[in-house]
One Martini backbone bead per residue (centre of mass of N, CA, C, O) as a GRO file, in nm:
protein
  379
    1MET     BB    1   2.164   1.433   6.663
    2ALA     BB    2   2.236   1.189   6.510
    3ALA     BB    3   1.964   1.043   6.560
    4GLU     BB    4   1.792   1.244   6.434
    5VAL     BB    5   1.887   1.216   6.135
    6LEU     BB    6   1.823   0.916   6.113
    7ASN     BB    7   1.502   0.953   6.155
    8GLN     BB    8   1.459   1.145   5.902
    9LEU     BB    9   1.496   0.905   5.701
   10LYS     BB   10   1.260   0.694   5.736
   11PRO     BB   11   1.039   0.834   5.538
   12GLN     BB   12   1.229   0.758   5.280
   13CYS     BB   13   1.220   0.452   5.359
   14GLY     BB   14   1.213   0.120   5.382
   15SER     BB   15   1.163  -0.134   5.617
   16GLU     BB   16   1.460  -0.217   5.586
   17ARG     BB   17   1.601   0.059   5.630
   18GLN     BB   18   1.473   0.120   5.910
   19ALA     BB   19   1.593  -0.118   6.067
   20GLN     BB   20   1.874  -0.037   6.017
   21ILE     BB   21   1.874   0.244   6.149
   22ASN     BB   22   1.799   0.128   6.435
   23GLU     BB   23   2.048  -0.033   6.459
   24MET     BB   24   2.232   0.237   6.430
   25ILE     BB   25   2.122   0.369   6.702
   26ASP     BB   26   2.220   0.156   6.885
   27LEU     BB   27   2.516   0.151   6.826
   28TYR     BB   28   2.545   0.455   6.892
   29ASN     BB   29   2.452   0.417   7.201
   30LYS     BB   30   2.681   0.192   7.247
   31LYS     BB   31   2.963   0.254   7.106
   32LEU     BB   32   2.987   0.076   6.836
   33TRP     BB   33   3.187   0.146   6.570
   34HIS     BB   34   3.232  -0.095   6.388
   35PRO     BB   35   2.959  -0.185   6.314
   36LEU     BB   36   2.864   0.086   6.249
   37THR     BB   37   3.034   0.144   6.007
   38LYS     BB   38   2.950  -0.109   5.832
   39GLN     BB   39   2.649  -0.024   5.831
   40LEU     BB   40   2.689   0.250   5.688
   41GLU     BB   41   2.826   0.152   5.448
   42ASN     BB   42   2.594  -0.030   5.340
   43PHE     BB   43   2.387   0.190   5.336
   44VAL     BB   44   2.495   0.438   5.127
   45ASN     BB   45   2.520   0.179   4.898
   46GLN     BB   46   2.238   0.207   4.815
   47PRO     BB   47   2.052   0.262   4.534
   48GLU     BB   48   1.842   0.473   4.634
   49PHE     BB   49   2.099   0.694   4.701
   50ASP     BB   50   2.184   0.792   4.402
   51GLN     BB   51   1.973   0.983   4.493
   52GLY     BB   52   1.959   1.281   4.591
   53THR     BB   53   2.005   1.447   4.960
   54SER     BB   54   1.968   1.274   5.228
   55LEU     BB   55   2.284   1.228   5.316
   56LEU     BB   56   2.423   1.481   5.398
   57PRO     BB   57   2.363   1.545   5.700
   58LEU     BB   58   2.587   1.302   5.800
   59LYS     BB   59   2.853   1.479   5.757
   60ASP     BB   60   2.823   1.657   6.016
   61THR     BB   61   2.714   1.454   6.221
   62LEU     BB   62   2.803   1.154   6.246
   63LEU     BB   63   3.074   1.179   6.136
   64GLY     BB   64   3.171   1.414   6.343
   65ASP     BB   65   3.129   1.225   6.580
   66ILE     BB   66   3.316   0.934   6.472
   67HIS     BB   67   3.554   0.971   6.298
   68THR     BB   68   3.794   0.900   6.531
   69LYS     BB   69   3.645   0.565   6.532
   70MET     BB   70   3.733   0.519   6.248
   71ASN     BB   71   3.806   0.400   5.964
   72PRO     BB   72   3.974   0.556   5.737
   73LEU     BB   73   3.869   0.416   5.478
   74SER     BB   74   3.557   0.432   5.530
   75LEU     BB   75   3.528   0.729   5.580
   76VAL     BB   76   3.592   0.799   5.289
   77ASN     BB   77   3.390   0.624   5.148
   78ILE     BB   78   3.151   0.751   5.280
   79THR     BB   79   3.182   1.031   5.223
   80LEU     BB   80   3.196   1.013   4.902
   81LYS     BB   81   2.915   0.895   4.879
   82ILE     BB   82   2.755   1.149   4.993
   83LEU     BB   83   2.892   1.372   4.806
   84LYS     BB   84   2.723   1.265   4.528
   85GLN     BB   85   2.482   1.479   4.645
   86GLU     BB   86   2.645   1.687   4.538
   87GLN     BB   87   2.639   1.950   4.302
   88ASP     BB   88   2.897   2.110   4.401
   89MET     BB   89   3.213   2.055   4.306
   90GLU     BB   90   3.371   2.261   4.472
   91GLN     BB   91   3.250   2.160   4.755
   92ILE     BB   92   3.366   1.875   4.713
   93LEU     BB   93   3.662   1.936   4.734
   94SER     BB   94   3.661   2.102   4.975
   95ASN     BB   95   3.596   1.845   5.139
   96VAL     BB   96   3.814   1.642   5.069
   97GLU     BB   97   4.044   1.835   5.161
   98GLN     BB   98   3.973   1.842   5.456
   99MET     BB   99   3.971   1.521   5.490
  100LYS     BB  100   4.267   1.487   5.435
  101ALA     BB  101   4.374   1.668   5.703
  102LEU     BB  102   4.288   1.470   5.870
  103PRO     BB  103   4.480   1.294   6.093
  104ILE     BB  104   4.361   1.009   6.068
  105VAL     BB  105   4.410   1.030   5.729
  106LYS     BB  106   4.708   1.129   5.717
  107HIS     BB  107   4.816   0.828   5.862
  108ALA     BB  108   4.668   0.674   5.621
  109GLU     BB  109   4.736   0.575   5.326
  110GLN     BB  110   4.478   0.464   5.189
  111ALA     BB  111   4.299   0.712   5.259
  112HIS     BB  112   4.484   0.930   5.118
  113LEU     BB  113   4.496   0.815   4.834
  114LEU     BB  114   4.181   0.839   4.800
  115CYS     BB  115   4.172   1.160   4.823
  116GLU     BB  116   4.389   1.211   4.565
  117VAL     BB  117   4.201   1.060   4.353
  118ALA     BB  118   3.926   1.234   4.405
  119ILE     BB  119   4.064   1.506   4.341
  120ALA     BB  120   4.161   1.447   4.059
  121ASP     BB  121   3.887   1.380   3.934
  122LEU     BB  122   3.765   1.651   3.999
  123LYS     BB  123   3.981   1.831   3.842
  124LEU     BB  124   3.875   1.668   3.579
  125SER     BB  125   3.562   1.765   3.588
  126LEU     BB  126   3.677   2.086   3.608
  127GLY     BB  127   3.900   2.120   3.389
  128ARG     BB  128   4.198   2.068   3.547
  129SER     BB  129   4.413   1.908   3.399
  130ASP     BB  130   4.712   1.995   3.483
  131GLU     BB  131   4.649   1.921   3.782
  132ALA     BB  132   4.548   1.615   3.730
  133LYS     BB  133   4.825   1.518   3.577
  134THR     BB  134   4.996   1.567   3.814
  135LEU     BB  135   4.869   1.375   4.036
  136ILE     BB  136   4.894   1.129   3.888
  137GLU     BB  137   5.183   1.113   3.852
  138GLU     BB  138   5.245   1.105   4.164
  139LEU     BB  139   5.072   0.848   4.210
  140HIS     BB  140   5.229   0.648   4.072
  141ASP     BB  141   5.464   0.635   4.258
  142LYS     BB  142   5.308   0.542   4.504
  143PHE     BB  143   5.195   0.294   4.399
  144ASP     BB  144   5.446   0.147   4.300
  145ALA     BB  145   5.550   0.142   4.613
  146LEU     BB  146   5.367  -0.054   4.685
  147ASP     BB  147   5.262  -0.344   4.828
  148GLY     BB  148   5.070  -0.459   4.647
  149VAL     BB  149   4.699  -0.479   4.628
  150GLY     BB  150   4.442  -0.266   4.679
  151PRO     BB  151   4.136  -0.068   4.690
  152VAL     BB  152   4.261   0.169   4.545
  153HIS     BB  153   4.370   0.094   4.262
  154LYS     BB  154   4.125   0.076   4.111
  155LYS     BB  155   4.042   0.377   4.101
  156PHE     BB  156   4.292   0.479   4.006
  157TYR     BB  157   4.315   0.329   3.728
  158GLU     BB  158   4.043   0.407   3.631
  159LEU     BB  159   4.123   0.707   3.618
  160SER     BB  160   4.397   0.697   3.439
  161SER     BB  161   4.250   0.551   3.200
  162ARG     BB  162   4.051   0.779   3.137
  163TYR     BB  163   4.273   1.010   3.111
  164TYR     BB  164   4.419   0.867   2.848
  165GLN     BB  165   4.176   0.833   2.666
  166ALA     BB  166   4.128   1.150   2.642
  167GLN     BB  167   4.443   1.186   2.532
  168ALA     BB  168   4.503   0.939   2.318
  169ASN     BB  169   4.685   0.739   2.502
  170HIS     BB  170   4.733   0.420   2.422
  171ALA     BB  171   4.942   0.286   2.595
  172LEU     BB  172   4.870   0.409   2.873
  173TYR     BB  173   4.593   0.281   2.877
  174TYR     BB  174   4.663  -0.007   2.833
  175ARG     BB  175   4.808  -0.027   3.114
  176GLU     BB  176   4.587   0.085   3.281
  177ALA     BB  177   4.363  -0.099   3.225
  178LEU     BB  178   4.506  -0.374   3.288
  179ARG     BB  179   4.524  -0.318   3.574
  180TYR     BB  180   4.214  -0.267   3.646
  181LEU     BB  181   4.156  -0.566   3.584
  182GLY     BB  182   4.333  -0.680   3.814
  183CYS     BB  183   4.087  -0.563   4.043
  184VAL     BB  184   3.847  -0.677   3.894
  185ASP     BB  185   3.542  -0.853   3.866
  186ILE     BB  186   3.387  -0.868   3.543
  187ASN     BB  187   3.141  -1.045   3.631
  188THR     BB  188   3.031  -0.827   3.903
  189GLU     BB  189   3.140  -0.528   3.819
  190LEU     BB  190   3.047  -0.584   3.523
  191THR     BB  191   2.874  -0.501   3.249
  192THR     BB  192   2.828  -0.610   2.939
  193THR     BB  193   2.884  -0.347   2.812
  194GLN     BB  194   3.145  -0.281   2.967
  195ARG     BB  195   3.287  -0.539   2.881
  196HIS     BB  196   3.279  -0.462   2.590
  197ASN     BB  197   3.387  -0.167   2.556
  198LYS     BB  198   3.670  -0.247   2.688
  199ALA     BB  199   3.764  -0.456   2.470
  200VAL     BB  200   3.765  -0.251   2.235
  201CYS     BB  201   3.956  -0.059   2.348
  202LEU     BB  202   4.198  -0.229   2.421
  203GLY     BB  203   4.240  -0.336   2.126
  204LEU     BB  204   4.297  -0.078   2.003
  205ALA     BB  205   4.523   0.012   2.174
  206ALA     BB  206   4.715  -0.193   2.143
  207ILE     BB  207   4.752  -0.139   1.816
  208LEU     BB  208   4.796   0.202   1.871
  209GLY     BB  209   5.034   0.167   2.063
  210GLU     BB  210   5.314   0.273   2.144
  211GLY     BB  211   5.536   0.005   2.187
  212VAL     BB  212   5.317  -0.219   2.156
  213TYR     BB  213   5.397  -0.590   2.124
  214ASN     BB  214   5.214  -0.730   2.394
  215PHE     BB  215   4.925  -0.947   2.358
  216GLY     BB  216   4.911  -1.183   2.559
  217GLU     BB  217   4.754  -1.081   2.794
  218LEU     BB  218   4.491  -0.984   2.646
  219LEU     BB  219   4.427  -1.273   2.534
  220ALA     BB  220   4.395  -1.422   2.791
  221HIS     BB  221   4.154  -1.232   2.865
  222GLU     BB  222   3.815  -1.273   2.945
  223ILE     BB  223   3.709  -0.985   2.814
  224LEU     BB  224   3.688  -1.099   2.496
  225ASN     BB  225   3.447  -1.286   2.533
  226SER     BB  226   3.247  -1.037   2.477
  227LEU     BB  227   3.300  -1.039   2.144
  228VAL     BB  228   3.144  -1.293   2.111
  229GLY     BB  229   2.906  -1.270   1.854
  230THR     BB  230   2.969  -0.987   1.742
  231GLU     BB  231   3.071  -0.717   1.544
  232GLU     BB  232   3.359  -0.698   1.701
  233GLU     BB  233   3.529  -0.985   1.665
  234TRP     BB  234   3.757  -0.867   1.494
  235VAL     BB  235   3.946  -0.777   1.716
  236ASN     BB  236   4.049  -1.055   1.790
  237HIS     BB  237   4.164  -1.142   1.512
  238LEU     BB  238   4.372  -0.872   1.492
  239LEU     BB  239   4.533  -0.951   1.744
  240LEU     BB  240   4.626  -1.234   1.642
  241ALA     BB  241   4.767  -1.112   1.392
  242PHE     BB  242   4.963  -0.949   1.529
  243ASN     BB  243   5.092  -1.151   1.754
  244SER     BB  244   5.178  -1.338   1.464
  245GLY     BB  245   5.252  -1.186   1.214
  246ASP     BB  246   4.973  -1.166   1.033
  247ILE     BB  247   4.935  -1.007   0.733
  248GLU     BB  248   4.725  -1.148   0.573
  249ARG     BB  249   4.489  -1.128   0.786
  250PHE     BB  250   4.510  -0.804   0.804
  251GLU     BB  251   4.409  -0.782   0.500
  252ARG     BB  252   4.145  -0.960   0.549
  253LEU     BB  253   4.032  -0.747   0.770
  254ARG     BB  254   4.001  -0.445   0.625
  255SER     BB  255   3.681  -0.413   0.612
  256SER     BB  256   3.674  -0.393   0.949
  257TRP     BB  257   3.906  -0.183   1.024
  258SER     BB  258   3.806   0.055   0.794
  259SER     BB  259   3.578   0.172   1.026
  260ILE     BB  260   3.829   0.294   1.193
  261PRO     BB  261   3.964   0.614   1.164
  262ASP     BB  262   4.211   0.545   1.332
  263LEU     BB  263   4.338   0.329   1.174
  264VAL     BB  264   4.362   0.440   0.904
  265ALA     BB  265   4.537   0.698   0.983
  266ALA     BB  266   4.769   0.434   1.106
  267GLU     BB  267   4.828   0.220   0.871
  268THR     BB  268   5.126   0.264   0.844
  269LEU     BB  269   5.211   0.191   1.150
  270LEU     BB  270   5.059  -0.085   1.135
  271ARG     BB  271   5.245  -0.212   0.904
  272GLN     BB  272   5.509  -0.193   1.063
  273LYS     BB  273   5.423  -0.339   1.322
  274ILE     BB  274   5.368  -0.612   1.193
  275SER     BB  275   5.618  -0.640   1.073
  276LEU     BB  276   5.786  -0.669   1.350
  277LEU     BB  277   5.620  -0.919   1.443
  278CYS     BB  278   5.691  -1.103   1.223
  279LEU     BB  279   6.005  -1.112   1.251
  280MET     BB  280   5.976  -1.232   1.536
  281GLU     BB  281   5.831  -1.477   1.470
  282MET     BB  282   6.071  -1.582   1.300
  283ALA     BB  283   6.274  -1.596   1.490
  284PHE     BB  284   6.137  -1.752   1.712
  285LYS     BB  285   6.115  -2.022   1.516
  286MET     BB  286   6.421  -2.062   1.532
  287PRO     BB  287   6.678  -2.212   1.628
  288ALA     BB  288   6.866  -2.112   1.849
  289ASN     BB  289   7.147  -2.221   1.667
  290ASN     BB  290   6.983  -2.081   1.397
  291ARG     BB  291   6.932  -1.742   1.355
  292ASN     BB  292   6.908  -1.719   1.042
  293LEU     BB  293   6.827  -1.450   0.818
  294THR     BB  294   6.753  -1.363   0.541
  295PHE     BB  295   6.643  -1.139   0.329
  296SER     BB  296   6.444  -1.301   0.160
  297GLN     BB  297   6.287  -1.418   0.373
  298ILE     BB  298   6.189  -1.153   0.492
  299ALA     BB  299   6.048  -1.034   0.221
  300THR     BB  300   5.847  -1.285   0.208
  301GLY     BB  301   5.729  -1.270   0.502
  302VAL     BB  302   5.650  -0.933   0.507
  303LYS     BB  303   5.611  -0.817   0.208
  304ILE     BB  304   5.870  -0.679   0.082
  305ASN     BB  305   6.146  -0.526  -0.010
  306MET     BB  306   6.477  -0.563  -0.019
  307ASP     BB  307   6.548  -0.244   0.042
  308GLU     BB  308   6.381  -0.265   0.344
  309VAL     BB  309   6.498  -0.498   0.547
  310GLU     BB  310   6.738  -0.299   0.678
  311LEU     BB  311   6.531  -0.108   0.813
  312LEU     BB  312   6.343  -0.330   0.977
  313VAL     BB  313   6.592  -0.429   1.153
  314MET     BB  314   6.696  -0.164   1.277
  315LYS     BB  315   6.433  -0.093   1.409
  316ALA     BB  316   6.433  -0.381   1.594
  317LEU     BB  317   6.687  -0.298   1.734
  318SER     BB  318   6.622  -0.018   1.845
  319LEU     BB  319   6.360  -0.149   2.013
  320SER     BB  320   6.445  -0.428   2.150
  321LEU     BB  321   6.295  -0.698   1.994
  322ILE     BB  322   6.594  -0.754   1.906
  323ARG     BB  323   6.926  -0.952   1.856
  324GLY     BB  324   7.198  -0.859   1.666
  325CYS     BB  325   7.312  -0.879   1.318
  326ILE     BB  326   7.437  -0.740   0.997
  327ASP     BB  327   7.512  -0.919   0.678
  328GLN     BB  328   7.566  -0.748   0.389
  329VAL     BB  329   7.700  -0.925   0.235
  330ASP     BB  330   7.509  -1.195   0.274
  331GLU     BB  331   7.238  -1.127   0.365
  332VAL     BB  332   7.231  -1.149   0.695
  333VAL     BB  333   7.053  -1.241   0.998
  334HIS     BB  334   7.158  -1.244   1.320
  335VAL     BB  335   7.005  -1.395   1.590
  336THR     BB  336   7.014  -1.393   1.982
  337TRP     BB  337   6.734  -1.222   2.057
  338VAL     BB  338   6.398  -1.217   2.210
  339THR     BB  339   6.160  -1.042   2.301
  340PRO     BB  340   5.959  -1.118   2.576
  341ARG     BB  341   5.656  -1.289   2.585
  342VAL     BB  342   5.329  -1.340   2.595
  343LEU     BB  343   5.186  -1.640   2.495
  344SER     BB  344   5.044  -1.838   2.293
  345VAL     BB  345   4.922  -2.149   2.217
  346GLU     BB  346   5.091  -2.169   1.974
  347GLN     BB  347   5.373  -2.091   2.084
  348LEU     BB  348   5.383  -2.293   2.283
  349GLY     BB  349   5.415  -2.500   2.087
  350THR     BB  350   5.682  -2.424   1.982
  351MET     BB  351   5.842  -2.421   2.250
  352SER     BB  352   5.811  -2.729   2.284
  353ARG     BB  353   5.944  -2.831   2.038
  354LYS     BB  354   6.211  -2.681   2.126
  355LEU     BB  355   6.259  -2.859   2.366
  356ILE     BB  356   6.276  -3.140   2.254
  357GLU     BB  357   6.516  -3.084   2.075
  358TRP     BB  358   6.701  -2.994   2.315
  359GLN     BB  359   6.697  -3.278   2.446
  360THR     BB  360   6.816  -3.418   2.223
  361ASP     BB  361   7.075  -3.296   2.231
  362ILE     BB  362   7.161  -3.368   2.500
  363ASN     BB  363   7.161  -3.673   2.428
  364LYS     BB  364   7.365  -3.672   2.241
  365VAL     BB  365   7.590  -3.552   2.415
  366GLU     BB  366   7.577  -3.775   2.635
  367HIS     BB  367   7.662  -3.997   2.435
  368LEU     BB  368   7.930  -3.877   2.336
  369VAL     BB  369   8.076  -3.847   2.634
  370GLN     BB  370   8.050  -4.162   2.691
  371ASP     BB  371   8.207  -4.253   2.453
  372GLY     BB  372   8.471  -4.091   2.502
  373ALA     BB  373   8.526  -4.204   2.793
  374LYS     BB  374   8.586  -4.492   2.702
  375THR     BB  375   8.849  -4.398   2.530
  376ILE     BB  376   9.016  -4.297   2.763
  377ILE     BB  377   8.995  -4.529   2.998
  378GLY     BB  378   8.976  -4.813   2.811
  379TYR     BB  379   8.648  -4.969   2.805
   0.00000   0.00000   0.00000
């Protein structure tokens, strides 16, 4: 039966695919299941099968015969690819749920997770958002508990980032989209347009995301290179302005970012965010043994009124962006710690200078101890 179904595909295929079908029939007759699985996985992923319904008979014939002898993850991947030719979304959902219940899939963690990802995606497409949300949240815990990153992670992070983007949850979209990029080779798996769109969306999400104060990971990613030389290159410059707390640069870019309604609507929050980042940058640049910022220094650097300084510092303290205390009498902020961030090249330069200063101080202490020891010992 399986050989007959494969033979029926020949008239719809070119010579190369027909040769592949003959090879699969031969492997099936010889019961060489592993090479047959590899050939089948390659076969169903050919571009000519992106349309039409010619692959659907394979699901109940060939896969029905050999599914217990296949690698479970390959079984799920092949089945999901075949089911893309099905028009009825409810039927696809039913088939995936049935596949998930198969013993061979149930006892294979990656294959089982891939089924759950597909089910969440289908429920999202069917408008059952609440069910999809519950599944995605449950899957987060399961994926976080896994060691390392497997082939299923990419599909889950693509789904979760798409869901949070649709919900306008900028912070979670930013987190999930960065995780997705960590699972793909953007130069081979994403088109030029996809890289460009992803870079714009990620940049805006980082800026708009509540609680996102670390831009270094995105700035270091090559995805932003896709914006160089385009009309949206200003997104890169805006990210650099936020990362360094450069308020003047933020204002200079106003003509560009004011074209985005979401940024205009959130202008007050953006101003507060870059003010906090400016404060962090000021504290970061101070020597570790003298991180004392006067109210006037902060007001000048952040470009706010003196009576707004204390509120800004309290906000930074409450968000754990810095640690320290406020001396209201002397109008000085004593900073003892700045939250760790992925540093830009310029910030690494600052860190390098501070390390050199630290080394110089250590050498001075060393010489002081040596001189003092001579006096005590008497020579």
